[in-house]
């Protein structure tokens, strides 16, 4: 059982509003289509220049919400558009991809904890589908609606579905040290805290530091790698940085 995150900055031009990186998405879809065997796969993709741009325009984050339906729909609509691009590329390659929109499926409680029922995802997997989720808006008790990040969805799905492996496909070949060399393995956040920075482009959900913290909290082995490492990760290898 694999939970795979395609970073929004991988499949979009993140510094240009609502601009797809078609070549990168095609490469990612090719790698997913090459997955052999009957291993279950759940795909999550980030917002990139679609979700993050719109959320930033409205001042919406994972904690600061909105009660303006138009603002929420700007973000959700942009993410549905990106999701359709992802689904389309996968379907073209005979991957049985189907959408799951978190805005309609989950919520946050008053403490900000994500509640995401996964029964529909489990049934989709049993029936041979590849569920494709995405960063989105989410109903948030006391805040209206806030952003739920792809990284948070990955963590929630990995726990609920008891994933064996978790992969985050990023724009870098792994977590980099101070000399831009890939760190092979991370098992302690404090040991790498000094070299972890925030995203350079507009990102309302946090940068590499947040990803590492999230993955360290999982029981499943996780990897952060670049697009060039996606096919090898899906083949069972450990490209980039292993986090456990």
XYZ file of C-alpha atoms in Angstrom:
244
model
C 0.000 0.000 0.000
C 1.581 3.272 -1.190
C 0.515 6.851 -0.538
C 2.169 9.156 -3.072
C 2.222 12.945 -2.998
C 2.925 14.898 -6.187
C 4.125 18.292 -5.047
C 2.241 21.246 -6.445
C 5.525 22.893 -7.364
C 6.404 19.792 -9.408
C 3.314 19.717 -11.620
C 2.710 23.481 -11.906
C 4.724 26.604 -12.575
C 4.386 27.698 -8.973
C 5.449 31.329 -9.458
C 2.920 31.871 -12.287
C -0.767 31.823 -11.253
C -2.738 28.785 -12.447
C -0.070 27.543 -14.844
C 0.413 23.820 -15.408
C 3.826 22.240 -15.997
C 2.545 19.834 -18.613
C 5.861 18.111 -19.254
C 6.454 17.381 -15.579
C 2.911 16.103 -15.086
C 3.293 13.834 -18.111
C 6.523 12.402 -16.669
C 4.824 11.779 -13.333
C 1.875 10.106 -15.043
C 4.252 7.901 -17.066
C 5.959 6.746 -13.855
C 2.643 5.966 -12.154
C 1.419 4.080 -15.222
C 4.584 1.951 -15.102
C 3.766 0.686 -11.589
C 3.732 -3.101 -11.760
C 1.909 -5.657 -9.663
C -1.321 -5.254 -7.738
C -0.084 -2.897 -5.018
C -2.691 -0.356 -3.915
C -1.859 3.270 -4.692
C -3.407 6.507 -3.440
C -2.261 9.737 -5.072
C -2.413 13.178 -3.468
C -1.336 16.322 -5.279
C -0.540 19.755 -3.959
C -1.952 23.105 -4.978
C 1.003 24.733 -6.678
C 0.099 27.882 -8.559
C -3.577 26.906 -8.567
C -4.535 26.555 -4.907
C -1.783 28.537 -3.197
C -2.216 31.597 -5.393
C -5.952 31.824 -4.754
C -5.652 31.091 -1.040
C -2.997 33.781 -0.685
C -5.160 36.300 -2.555
C -7.946 35.766 -0.016
C -5.706 35.524 3.049
C -6.748 31.939 3.760
C -4.307 29.525 5.414
C -4.497 26.269 7.330
C -5.522 28.245 10.435
C -7.009 31.520 9.132
C -10.351 30.762 7.531
C -13.139 32.469 5.633
C -16.923 32.568 5.819
C -17.091 33.943 2.263
C -18.385 31.193 -0.024
C -16.996 32.943 -3.113
C -13.499 32.981 -1.636
C -13.725 29.330 -0.648
C -14.959 28.408 -4.107
C -12.124 30.325 -5.775
C -9.634 28.043 -4.032
C -11.697 24.870 -4.371
C -12.480 25.563 -8.021
C -8.824 26.117 -8.860
C -7.932 22.840 -7.167
C -10.657 20.953 -9.018
C -9.257 22.326 -12.274
C -5.762 21.086 -11.410
C -7.221 17.765 -10.275
C -8.882 17.348 -13.666
C -5.519 17.865 -15.363
C -3.965 15.170 -13.158
C -6.842 12.757 -13.700
C -6.773 13.374 -17.431
C -3.081 12.560 -17.769
C -3.495 9.380 -15.729
C -6.579 8.210 -17.613
C -4.766 8.750 -20.915
C -2.271 6.137 -19.668
C -4.972 3.662 -18.582
C -4.554 4.375 -14.877
C -7.999 3.922 -13.278
C -7.845 7.278 -11.507
C -10.888 8.784 -9.774
C -11.252 12.014 -7.747
C -11.831 12.493 -4.041
C -12.452 16.143 -3.100
C -11.609 16.795 0.578
C -13.951 19.817 0.805
C -16.872 17.419 0.405
C -15.381 14.583 2.449
C -13.816 15.966 5.617
C -13.731 18.682 8.240
C -11.653 20.205 11.017
C -12.884 20.255 14.589
C -12.623 23.325 16.833
C -9.067 22.333 17.814
C -8.041 22.244 14.165
C -7.711 18.468 13.937
C -8.486 17.001 10.531
C -11.321 14.480 10.388
C -11.224 12.619 7.079
C -13.383 9.511 6.663
C -11.511 7.064 4.446
C -14.152 4.401 3.862
C -14.789 5.642 0.333
C -11.053 5.535 -0.436
C -10.790 1.969 0.865
C -13.751 0.888 -1.277
C -12.244 2.562 -4.340
C -8.998 0.659 -3.768
C -10.849 -2.631 -3.327
C -12.668 -2.028 -6.596
C -9.428 -1.423 -8.487
C -9.449 2.378 -8.657
C -6.625 4.809 -7.920
C -8.075 7.555 -5.677
C -6.625 10.995 -6.398
C -6.990 13.575 -3.620
C -5.661 17.119 -3.501
C -4.992 20.054 -1.241
C -8.285 21.863 -0.806
C -10.563 23.932 1.374
C -12.083 22.186 4.370
C -14.956 23.061 6.704
C -13.433 24.213 9.989
C -15.460 24.572 13.188
C -15.273 28.202 14.340
C -13.272 29.364 11.302
C -15.635 28.810 8.382
C -13.321 27.112 5.902
C -9.543 26.800 5.935
C -6.909 25.165 3.742
C -6.020 21.499 4.109
C -2.604 20.751 2.660
C -1.621 17.778 0.586
C 0.995 16.895 3.190
C -1.655 16.740 5.912
C -3.848 14.552 3.720
C -0.908 12.229 3.088
C -0.287 11.799 6.810
C -3.968 11.178 7.570
C -4.345 8.669 4.748
C -1.114 6.867 5.612
C -2.295 6.295 9.175
C -5.874 5.359 8.340
C -4.961 3.030 5.485
C -1.886 1.590 7.262
C 0.352 2.452 4.334
C 3.573 0.502 3.903
C 5.379 3.317 2.103
C 4.883 7.055 1.694
C 6.521 9.129 -1.022
C 6.714 12.879 -1.528
C 7.785 13.867 -5.023
C 9.357 17.305 -4.816
C 11.272 19.778 -6.988
C 14.515 18.810 -5.257
C 16.194 15.361 -5.254
C 15.732 15.044 -1.495
C 16.257 17.039 1.681
C 19.397 19.095 1.128
C 22.097 19.974 3.634
C 23.915 23.294 3.857
C 26.035 22.429 0.838
C 23.056 21.312 -1.274
C 23.921 17.644 -0.949
C 21.086 15.155 -0.408
C 20.756 13.909 3.167
C 20.396 10.132 2.894
C 18.358 9.530 6.056
C 16.595 11.610 8.719
C 15.348 10.187 12.004
C 15.612 13.308 14.187
C 14.208 16.715 13.263
C 16.567 18.679 15.502
C 19.566 17.243 13.661
C 18.482 18.929 10.397
C 16.423 21.885 11.637
C 19.096 24.427 10.741
C 19.188 23.482 7.054
C 15.440 23.297 6.459
C 13.996 26.393 4.808
C 10.628 27.649 3.610
C 9.332 27.493 0.062
C 10.595 30.254 -2.244
C 7.254 30.673 -4.024
C 3.828 31.411 -2.576
C 2.939 28.551 -0.231
C 0.320 28.843 2.512
C 0.957 25.381 3.957
C 4.643 25.455 4.919
C 7.895 24.330 3.312
C 10.322 21.447 3.708
C 10.460 21.718 7.494
C 6.752 20.986 7.731
C 7.070 18.001 5.394
C 9.867 16.460 7.451
C 7.999 16.935 10.731
C 4.883 15.343 9.246
C 6.740 12.325 7.873
C 8.727 11.719 11.052
C 5.439 11.283 12.909
C 4.358 8.381 10.676
C 4.959 4.698 11.314
C 5.438 3.992 7.606
C 8.798 4.541 5.987
C 8.762 7.713 3.908
C 10.896 9.213 1.163
C 11.337 12.694 -0.293
C 12.727 12.692 -3.818
C 12.699 14.546 -7.123
C 10.671 13.744 -10.205
C 13.583 11.744 -11.595
C 13.277 9.391 -8.603
C 9.543 8.737 -8.863
C 9.689 5.610 -10.997
C 12.374 4.017 -8.825
C 10.381 4.811 -5.675
C 7.310 3.128 -7.123
C 9.512 0.153 -8.024
C 10.383 -0.302 -4.347
C 13.676 1.583 -4.160
C 14.595 4.443 -1.799
C 15.622 7.465 -3.838
C 16.322 10.842 -2.251
C 15.989 11.130 1.521
C 14.536 8.342 3.649
C 12.622 9.532 6.728
C 11.803 7.156 9.568
